[in-house]
C-alpha cells in the first residue's frame, strides 16, 4: 500500500477506491437534474481521488477513506458549481417561492393555493406562473444542502447530517426523513400528487404527464416546480 518513501502507492489506491468514487457519484446524481452526466461526475471524482492520494498524511489521525471521500465530494461539487448547472438567480427564485409557501403554511395550516402564493410574493398570478416555468424546480435537494455551504446555514438536511463526514445519501434513507417526505407528498393538492407520482414513481417525463392530464407541458412544469417548493417547505419542519 505504501512506497519505499512512505507515501501511498498511487496505482493500488486508485484501483482500490475507484468503487468509492462511483458510489459517491451515484448518490449525488440522484439529487441533481437530468442534464448532469454520471460519467462527468465520476471523471471529476477520480481527479479528487488522485489529489487525495498525493496529499494524504497518515500522521493526520484520519482514515484515508474518510479523507478521500471529502476530497472526491468536494471535487464533484466544485465542478457542478463551475458548470453553472443552475443559475444563482434561479436558485434564489426557488428559495423565495419555498419561503413564501412555508410562511403561508404556517399561517393558513393548509396547502396554500397558487393565487395565494403569488400574492405572498407580491406578484400577479400570470407572473408567478411564468417564474415557476423559468426556475424549473427539478430537485428536492440543492447542492447547498449537500455541501453545507449555502446561504441558509440551518438547511433542513444540515439537521440530519451529523458530522461533516456523513454520507448525504444516508440522510435521505433515514426513516424519519422518508416518513416526512411521504407525508408531505400526501398533503399536496390532488393534481400535484398525481404529477409527483407519475414523475417519480412511474418515471414519466413532463410531456407524457401533460398528455395524460390534458394540459400543456409548460403547465406541468409550473406545477412540478410548485410541488418541489411545497415539499421543501414542509420538510424544513422536520
PDB file of C-alpha atoms in Angstrom:
ATOM      1  CA  UNK A   1       0.000   0.000   0.000  1.00  0.00           C
ATOM      2  CA  UNK A   2       2.962   2.325   0.626  1.00  0.00           C
ATOM      3  CA  UNK A   3       6.037   3.063  -1.466  1.00  0.00           C
ATOM      4  CA  UNK A   4       9.615   2.939  -0.214  1.00  0.00           C
ATOM      5  CA  UNK A   5       9.324   6.654   0.603  1.00  0.00           C
ATOM      6  CA  UNK A   6       6.369   6.013   2.912  1.00  0.00           C
ATOM      7  CA  UNK A   7       3.759   7.525   0.603  1.00  0.00           C
ATOM      8  CA  UNK A   8       0.633   5.801  -0.680  1.00  0.00           C
ATOM      9  CA  UNK A   9       1.037   3.674  -3.790  1.00  0.00           C
ATOM     10  CA  UNK A  10      -0.979   5.666  -6.339  1.00  0.00           C
ATOM     11  CA  UNK A  11      -1.966   2.842  -8.695  1.00  0.00           C
ATOM     12  CA  UNK A  12      -3.009   0.499  -5.875  1.00  0.00           C
ATOM     13  CA  UNK A  13      -5.107   3.195  -4.219  1.00  0.00           C
ATOM     14  CA  UNK A  14      -6.778   4.262  -7.468  1.00  0.00           C
ATOM     15  CA  UNK A  15      -7.789   0.669  -8.106  1.00  0.00           C
ATOM     16  CA  UNK A  16      -8.973   0.068  -4.555  1.00  0.00           C
ATOM     17  CA  UNK A  17     -11.012   3.270  -4.162  1.00  0.00           C
ATOM     18  CA  UNK A  18     -12.448   3.740  -7.669  1.00  0.00           C
ATOM     19  CA  UNK A  19     -15.665   1.969  -6.489  1.00  0.00           C
ATOM     20  CA  UNK A  20     -15.928   4.654  -3.778  1.00  0.00           C
ATOM     21  CA  UNK A  21     -15.868   7.322  -6.483  1.00  0.00           C
ATOM     22  CA  UNK A  22     -18.662   5.573  -8.387  1.00  0.00           C
ATOM     23  CA  UNK A  23     -20.718   5.140  -5.229  1.00  0.00           C
ATOM     24  CA  UNK A  24     -20.448   8.820  -4.291  1.00  0.00           C
ATOM     25  CA  UNK A  25     -21.269   9.836  -7.873  1.00  0.00           C
ATOM     26  CA  UNK A  26     -24.404   7.663  -7.910  1.00  0.00           C
ATOM     27  CA  UNK A  27     -25.520   9.086  -4.575  1.00  0.00           C
ATOM     28  CA  UNK A  28     -25.034  12.642  -5.788  1.00  0.00           C
ATOM     29  CA  UNK A  29     -26.562  12.210  -9.264  1.00  0.00           C
ATOM     30  CA  UNK A  30     -29.870  11.121  -7.715  1.00  0.00           C
ATOM     31  CA  UNK A  31     -30.306  14.636  -6.327  1.00  0.00           C
ATOM     32  CA  UNK A  32     -29.409  16.542  -9.480  1.00  0.00           C
ATOM     33  CA  UNK A  33     -31.120  17.500 -12.760  1.00  0.00           C
ATOM     34  CA  UNK A  34     -31.045  15.067 -15.676  1.00  0.00           C
ATOM     35  CA  UNK A  35     -28.626  17.362 -17.521  1.00  0.00           C
ATOM     36  CA  UNK A  36     -25.807  16.298 -15.188  1.00  0.00           C
ATOM     37  CA  UNK A  37     -23.933  13.285 -16.594  1.00  0.00           C
ATOM     38  CA  UNK A  38     -22.860  10.473 -14.269  1.00  0.00           C
ATOM     39  CA  UNK A  39     -19.651   9.852 -16.228  1.00  0.00           C
ATOM     40  CA  UNK A  40     -18.646  13.500 -15.791  1.00  0.00           C
ATOM     41  CA  UNK A  41     -19.056  13.232 -12.026  1.00  0.00           C
ATOM     42  CA  UNK A  42     -17.027  10.013 -11.937  1.00  0.00           C
ATOM     43  CA  UNK A  43     -14.232  11.555 -14.007  1.00  0.00           C
ATOM     44  CA  UNK A  44     -14.018  14.582 -11.724  1.00  0.00           C
ATOM     45  CA  UNK A  45     -14.250  12.305  -8.681  1.00  0.00           C
ATOM     46  CA  UNK A  46     -11.250  10.313  -9.891  1.00  0.00           C
ATOM     47  CA  UNK A  47      -9.283  13.557 -10.089  1.00  0.00           C
ATOM     48  CA  UNK A  48     -10.323  14.256  -6.500  1.00  0.00           C
ATOM     49  CA  UNK A  49      -9.182  10.760  -5.509  1.00  0.00           C
ATOM     50  CA  UNK A  50      -5.800  11.305  -7.178  1.00  0.00           C
ATOM     51  CA  UNK A  51      -5.348  14.562  -5.255  1.00  0.00           C
ATOM     52  CA  UNK A  52      -6.337  12.812  -2.027  1.00  0.00           C
ATOM     53  CA  UNK A  53      -3.673  10.145  -2.581  1.00  0.00           C
ATOM     54  CA  UNK A  54      -0.964  12.744  -3.165  1.00  0.00           C
ATOM     55  CA  UNK A  55      -1.951  14.906  -0.184  1.00  0.00           C
ATOM     56  CA  UNK A  56      -2.797  12.271   2.427  1.00  0.00           C
ATOM     57  CA  UNK A  57      -0.627  12.233   5.538  1.00  0.00           C
ATOM     58  CA  UNK A  58      -1.065   9.177   7.825  1.00  0.00           C
ATOM     59  CA  UNK A  59       0.026  11.326  10.767  1.00  0.00           C
ATOM     60  CA  UNK A  60      -3.158  13.447  10.429  1.00  0.00           C
ATOM     61  CA  UNK A  61      -5.025  10.870  12.500  1.00  0.00           C
ATOM     62  CA  UNK A  62      -7.817  10.322   9.974  1.00  0.00           C
ATOM     63  CA  UNK A  63      -8.560   7.252   7.869  1.00  0.00           C
ATOM     64  CA  UNK A  64      -7.720   7.542   4.184  1.00  0.00           C
ATOM     65  CA  UNK A  65     -11.266   6.637   3.068  1.00  0.00           C
ATOM     66  CA  UNK A  66     -12.714   9.495   5.130  1.00  0.00           C
ATOM     67  CA  UNK A  67     -10.121  11.919   3.782  1.00  0.00           C
ATOM     68  CA  UNK A  68     -10.639  10.718   0.191  1.00  0.00           C
ATOM     69  CA  UNK A  69     -14.449  10.919   0.437  1.00  0.00           C
ATOM     70  CA  UNK A  70     -14.213  14.576   1.398  1.00  0.00           C
ATOM     71  CA  UNK A  71     -11.843  15.326  -1.482  1.00  0.00           C
ATOM     72  CA  UNK A  72     -13.966  13.403  -4.002  1.00  0.00           C
ATOM     73  CA  UNK A  73     -17.222  15.059  -2.984  1.00  0.00           C
ATOM     74  CA  UNK A  74     -15.534  18.451  -2.914  1.00  0.00           C
ATOM     75  CA  UNK A  75     -14.213  17.982  -6.447  1.00  0.00           C
ATOM     76  CA  UNK A  76     -17.660  16.973  -7.711  1.00  0.00           C
ATOM     77  CA  UNK A  77     -19.394  19.923  -6.043  1.00  0.00           C
ATOM     78  CA  UNK A  78     -16.796  22.389  -7.337  1.00  0.00           C
ATOM     79  CA  UNK A  79     -17.262  21.051 -10.866  1.00  0.00           C
ATOM     80  CA  UNK A  80     -21.044  21.372 -10.656  1.00  0.00           C
ATOM     81  CA  UNK A  81     -20.788  24.936  -9.420  1.00  0.00           C
ATOM     82  CA  UNK A  82     -18.262  25.843 -12.116  1.00  0.00           C
ATOM     83  CA  UNK A  83     -20.631  24.338 -14.697  1.00  0.00           C
ATOM     84  CA  UNK A  84     -23.374  26.697 -13.511  1.00  0.00           C
ATOM     85  CA  UNK A  85     -25.915  23.814 -13.637  1.00  0.00           C
ATOM     86  CA  UNK A  86     -28.473  26.116 -12.091  1.00  0.00           C
ATOM     87  CA  UNK A  87     -28.038  29.876 -12.160  1.00  0.00           C
ATOM     88  CA  UNK A  88     -27.766  31.783  -8.894  1.00  0.00           C
ATOM     89  CA  UNK A  89     -30.860  33.778  -9.888  1.00  0.00           C
ATOM     90  CA  UNK A  90     -32.922  30.629 -10.386  1.00  0.00           C
ATOM     91  CA  UNK A  91     -31.799  29.199  -7.057  1.00  0.00           C
ATOM     92  CA  UNK A  92     -32.807  32.425  -5.328  1.00  0.00           C
ATOM     93  CA  UNK A  93     -36.202  32.427  -7.055  1.00  0.00           C
ATOM     94  CA  UNK A  94     -36.831  28.834  -5.996  1.00  0.00           C
ATOM     95  CA  UNK A  95     -35.948  29.644  -2.409  1.00  0.00           C
ATOM     96  CA  UNK A  96     -38.155  32.755  -2.471  1.00  0.00           C
ATOM     97  CA  UNK A  97     -41.088  30.588  -3.573  1.00  0.00           C
ATOM     98  CA  UNK A  98     -40.267  27.949  -0.964  1.00  0.00           C
ATOM     99  CA  UNK A  99     -40.117  30.545   1.818  1.00  0.00           C
ATOM    100  CA  UNK A 100     -43.427  32.082   0.720  1.00  0.00           C
ATOM    101  CA  UNK A 101     -45.055  28.646   0.787  1.00  0.00           C
ATOM    102  CA  UNK A 102     -43.609  27.991   4.240  1.00  0.00           C
ATOM    103  CA  UNK A 103     -44.976  31.279   5.625  1.00  0.00           C
ATOM    104  CA  UNK A 104     -48.429  30.595   4.210  1.00  0.00           C
ATOM    105  CA  UNK A 105     -48.478  27.011   5.513  1.00  0.00           C
ATOM    106  CA  UNK A 106     -47.687  28.313   8.988  1.00  0.00           C
ATOM    107  CA  UNK A 107     -50.381  30.967   8.716  1.00  0.00           C
ATOM    108  CA  UNK A 108     -53.159  29.004   6.977  1.00  0.00           C
ATOM    109  CA  UNK A 109     -52.457  25.487   8.358  1.00  0.00           C
ATOM    110  CA  UNK A 110     -53.110  24.056   4.886  1.00  0.00           C
ATOM    111  CA  UNK A 111     -51.523  23.945   1.472  1.00  0.00           C
ATOM    112  CA  UNK A 112     -51.782  27.467   0.013  1.00  0.00           C
ATOM    113  CA  UNK A 113     -53.415  27.972  -3.362  1.00  0.00           C
ATOM    114  CA  UNK A 114     -51.425  29.170  -6.341  1.00  0.00           C
ATOM    115  CA  UNK A 115     -53.051  32.586  -6.221  1.00  0.00           C
ATOM    116  CA  UNK A 116     -52.211  32.922  -2.518  1.00  0.00           C
ATOM    117  CA  UNK A 117     -48.546  32.139  -3.141  1.00  0.00           C
ATOM    118  CA  UNK A 118     -48.448  34.725  -5.927  1.00  0.00           C
ATOM    119  CA  UNK A 119     -49.977  37.337  -3.621  1.00  0.00           C
ATOM    120  CA  UNK A 120     -47.493  36.494  -0.848  1.00  0.00           C
ATOM    121  CA  UNK A 121     -44.683  37.130  -3.327  1.00  0.00           C
ATOM    122  CA  UNK A 122     -46.290  40.412  -4.401  1.00  0.00           C
ATOM    123  CA  UNK A 123     -46.829  39.144  -7.939  1.00  0.00           C
ATOM    124  CA  UNK A 124     -49.683  38.767 -10.387  1.00  0.00           C
ATOM    125  CA  UNK A 125     -50.722  35.135 -10.885  1.00  0.00           C
ATOM    126  CA  UNK A 126     -49.505  35.106 -14.501  1.00  0.00           C
ATOM    127  CA  UNK A 127     -46.105  36.469 -13.452  1.00  0.00           C
ATOM    128  CA  UNK A 128     -45.822  33.852 -10.713  1.00  0.00           C
ATOM    129  CA  UNK A 129     -46.654  31.070 -13.161  1.00  0.00           C
ATOM    130  CA  UNK A 130     -44.034  32.413 -15.562  1.00  0.00           C
ATOM    131  CA  UNK A 131     -41.490  32.345 -12.718  1.00  0.00           C
ATOM    132  CA  UNK A 132     -42.399  28.719 -11.922  1.00  0.00           C
ATOM    133  CA  UNK A 133     -41.745  27.737 -15.527  1.00  0.00           C
ATOM    134  CA  UNK A 134     -38.461  29.654 -15.515  1.00  0.00           C
ATOM    135  CA  UNK A 135     -36.962  28.056 -12.381  1.00  0.00           C
ATOM    136  CA  UNK A 136     -37.997  24.550 -13.456  1.00  0.00           C
ATOM    137  CA  UNK A 137     -37.578  23.114  -9.962  1.00  0.00           C
ATOM    138  CA  UNK A 138     -36.480  19.547 -10.595  1.00  0.00           C
ATOM    139  CA  UNK A 139     -34.521  18.703  -7.478  1.00  0.00           C
ATOM    140  CA  UNK A 140     -35.669  18.152  -3.924  1.00  0.00           C
ATOM    141  CA  UNK A 141     -32.160  18.720  -2.570  1.00  0.00           C
ATOM    142  CA  UNK A 142     -29.910  21.609  -3.545  1.00  0.00           C
ATOM    143  CA  UNK A 143     -26.131  21.445  -3.858  1.00  0.00           C
ATOM    144  CA  UNK A 144     -26.034  23.858  -0.942  1.00  0.00           C
ATOM    145  CA  UNK A 145     -27.812  21.223   1.140  1.00  0.00           C
ATOM    146  CA  UNK A 146     -25.286  18.572   0.163  1.00  0.00           C
ATOM    147  CA  UNK A 147     -22.201  20.688   0.755  1.00  0.00           C
ATOM    148  CA  UNK A 148     -23.384  22.582   3.775  1.00  0.00           C
ATOM    149  CA  UNK A 149     -22.190  25.904   2.332  1.00  0.00           C
ATOM    150  CA  UNK A 150     -25.450  27.503   1.269  1.00  0.00           C
ATOM    151  CA  UNK A 151     -26.940  30.858   2.213  1.00  0.00           C
ATOM    152  CA  UNK A 152     -29.213  29.101   4.709  1.00  0.00           C
ATOM    153  CA  UNK A 153     -26.895  27.866   7.449  1.00  0.00           C
ATOM    154  CA  UNK A 154     -29.705  25.885   9.041  1.00  0.00           C
ATOM    155  CA  UNK A 155     -30.941  23.955   5.991  1.00  0.00           C
ATOM    156  CA  UNK A 156     -33.200  21.012   6.731  1.00  0.00           C
ATOM    157  CA  UNK A 157     -30.567  18.489   5.685  1.00  0.00           C
ATOM    158  CA  UNK A 158     -27.983  20.062   7.981  1.00  0.00           C
ATOM    159  CA  UNK A 159     -30.049  18.975  10.964  1.00  0.00           C
ATOM    160  CA  UNK A 160     -29.917  15.366   9.773  1.00  0.00           C
ATOM    161  CA  UNK A 161     -26.326  15.111   8.580  1.00  0.00           C
ATOM    162  CA  UNK A 162     -24.479  14.768  11.870  1.00  0.00           C
ATOM    163  CA  UNK A 163     -20.761  15.366  11.363  1.00  0.00           C
ATOM    164  CA  UNK A 164     -19.182  16.623   8.157  1.00  0.00           C
ATOM    165  CA  UNK A 165     -18.147  13.132   7.125  1.00  0.00           C
ATOM    166  CA  UNK A 166     -21.697  11.806   6.933  1.00  0.00           C
ATOM    167  CA  UNK A 167     -22.828  10.400   3.600  1.00  0.00           C
ATOM    168  CA  UNK A 168     -25.688  12.607   2.269  1.00  0.00           C
ATOM    169  CA  UNK A 169     -27.457   9.552   0.856  1.00  0.00           C
ATOM    170  CA  UNK A 170     -27.843   8.186   4.364  1.00  0.00           C
ATOM    171  CA  UNK A 171     -29.810  11.303   5.260  1.00  0.00           C
ATOM    172  CA  UNK A 172     -32.435  10.586   2.624  1.00  0.00           C
ATOM    173  CA  UNK A 173     -32.614   6.967   3.712  1.00  0.00           C
ATOM    174  CA  UNK A 174     -33.269   7.912   7.303  1.00  0.00           C
ATOM    175  CA  UNK A 175     -36.645   6.564   8.398  1.00  0.00           C
ATOM    176  CA  UNK A 176     -37.840   9.825   9.865  1.00  0.00           C
ATOM    177  CA  UNK A 177     -36.964  11.777   6.741  1.00  0.00           C
ATOM    178  CA  UNK A 178     -38.624   9.231   4.462  1.00  0.00           C
ATOM    179  CA  UNK A 179     -41.786   9.241   6.554  1.00  0.00           C
ATOM    180  CA  UNK A 180     -41.798  13.036   6.492  1.00  0.00           C
ATOM    181  CA  UNK A 181     -41.421  13.037   2.703  1.00  0.00           C
ATOM    182  CA  UNK A 182     -44.264  10.526   2.229  1.00  0.00           C
ATOM    183  CA  UNK A 183     -46.487  12.599   4.493  1.00  0.00           C
ATOM    184  CA  UNK A 184     -45.593  15.814   2.679  1.00  0.00           C
ATOM    185  CA  UNK A 185     -46.454  14.281  -0.709  1.00  0.00           C
ATOM    186  CA  UNK A 186     -49.794  13.019   0.634  1.00  0.00           C
ATOM    187  CA  UNK A 187     -50.621  16.572   1.747  1.00  0.00           C
ATOM    188  CA  UNK A 188     -50.043  18.059  -1.704  1.00  0.00           C
ATOM    189  CA  UNK A 189     -53.090  19.202  -3.679  1.00  0.00           C
ATOM    190  CA  UNK A 190     -54.531  16.270  -5.633  1.00  0.00           C
ATOM    191  CA  UNK A 191     -53.315  17.390  -9.053  1.00  0.00           C
ATOM    192  CA  UNK A 192     -49.785  17.899  -7.756  1.00  0.00           C
ATOM    193  CA  UNK A 193     -49.842  14.490  -6.061  1.00  0.00           C
ATOM    194  CA  UNK A 194     -50.675  12.948  -9.440  1.00  0.00           C
ATOM    195  CA  UNK A 195     -47.813  14.772 -11.120  1.00  0.00           C
ATOM    196  CA  UNK A 196     -45.268  13.760  -8.488  1.00  0.00           C
ATOM    197  CA  UNK A 197     -46.427  10.145  -8.635  1.00  0.00           C
ATOM    198  CA  UNK A 198     -46.144   9.965 -12.412  1.00  0.00           C
ATOM    199  CA  UNK A 199     -42.787  11.758 -12.468  1.00  0.00           C
ATOM    200  CA  UNK A 200     -41.008   9.913  -9.655  1.00  0.00           C
ATOM    201  CA  UNK A 201     -42.808   6.576  -9.279  1.00  0.00           C
ATOM    202  CA  UNK A 202     -43.670   5.883 -12.907  1.00  0.00           C
ATOM    203  CA  UNK A 203     -40.651   7.654 -14.416  1.00  0.00           C
ATOM    204  CA  UNK A 204     -42.761   9.678 -16.864  1.00  0.00           C
ATOM    205  CA  UNK A 205     -41.406  12.898 -18.360  1.00  0.00           C
ATOM    206  CA  UNK A 206     -43.261  16.216 -18.287  1.00  0.00           C
ATOM    207  CA  UNK A 207     -44.511  15.844 -21.863  1.00  0.00           C
ATOM    208  CA  UNK A 208     -46.039  12.436 -21.105  1.00  0.00           C
ATOM    209  CA  UNK A 209     -47.664  13.711 -17.921  1.00  0.00           C
ATOM    210  CA  UNK A 210     -49.115  16.666 -19.818  1.00  0.00           C
ATOM    211  CA  UNK A 211     -50.683  14.299 -22.359  1.00  0.00           C
ATOM    212  CA  UNK A 212     -52.272  12.169 -19.633  1.00  0.00           C
ATOM    213  CA  UNK A 213     -53.691  15.166 -17.745  1.00  0.00           C
ATOM    214  CA  UNK A 214     -54.748  17.042 -20.864  1.00  0.00           C
ATOM    215  CA  UNK A 215     -52.774  20.240 -20.199  1.00  0.00           C
ATOM    216  CA  UNK A 216     -49.672  21.845 -21.680  1.00  0.00           C
ATOM    217  CA  UNK A 217     -46.168  20.716 -20.818  1.00  0.00           C
ATOM    218  CA  UNK A 218     -45.471  24.258 -19.586  1.00  0.00           C
ATOM    219  CA  UNK A 219     -48.335  23.946 -17.090  1.00  0.00           C
ATOM    220  CA  UNK A 220     -46.973  20.639 -15.788  1.00  0.00           C
ATOM    221  CA  UNK A 221     -43.567  22.283 -15.400  1.00  0.00           C
ATOM    222  CA  UNK A 222     -45.153  25.059 -13.325  1.00  0.00           C
ATOM    223  CA  UNK A 223     -46.997  22.666 -11.043  1.00  0.00           C
ATOM    224  CA  UNK A 224     -43.967  20.442 -10.645  1.00  0.00           C
ATOM    225  CA  UNK A 225     -41.811  23.406  -9.578  1.00  0.00           C
ATOM    226  CA  UNK A 226     -44.516  24.445  -7.137  1.00  0.00           C
ATOM    227  CA  UNK A 227     -44.730  20.907  -5.720  1.00  0.00           C
ATOM    228  CA  UNK A 228     -40.987  20.866  -5.070  1.00  0.00           C
ATOM    229  CA  UNK A 229     -41.270  24.185  -3.219  1.00  0.00           C
ATOM    230  CA  UNK A 230     -44.138  22.804  -1.112  1.00  0.00           C
ATOM    231  CA  UNK A 231     -42.190  19.649  -0.230  1.00  0.00           C
ATOM    232  CA  UNK A 232     -39.040  21.508   0.735  1.00  0.00           C
ATOM    233  CA  UNK A 233     -41.032  23.962   2.842  1.00  0.00           C
ATOM    234  CA  UNK A 234     -42.760  21.075   4.633  1.00  0.00           C
ATOM    235  CA  UNK A 235     -39.540  19.126   5.192  1.00  0.00           C
ATOM    236  CA  UNK A 236     -37.965  22.108   6.897  1.00  0.00           C
ATOM    237  CA  UNK A 237     -40.368  21.473   9.778  1.00  0.00           C
ATOM    238  CA  UNK A 238     -38.779  18.044  10.430  1.00  0.00           C
TER     239      UNK A 238
END
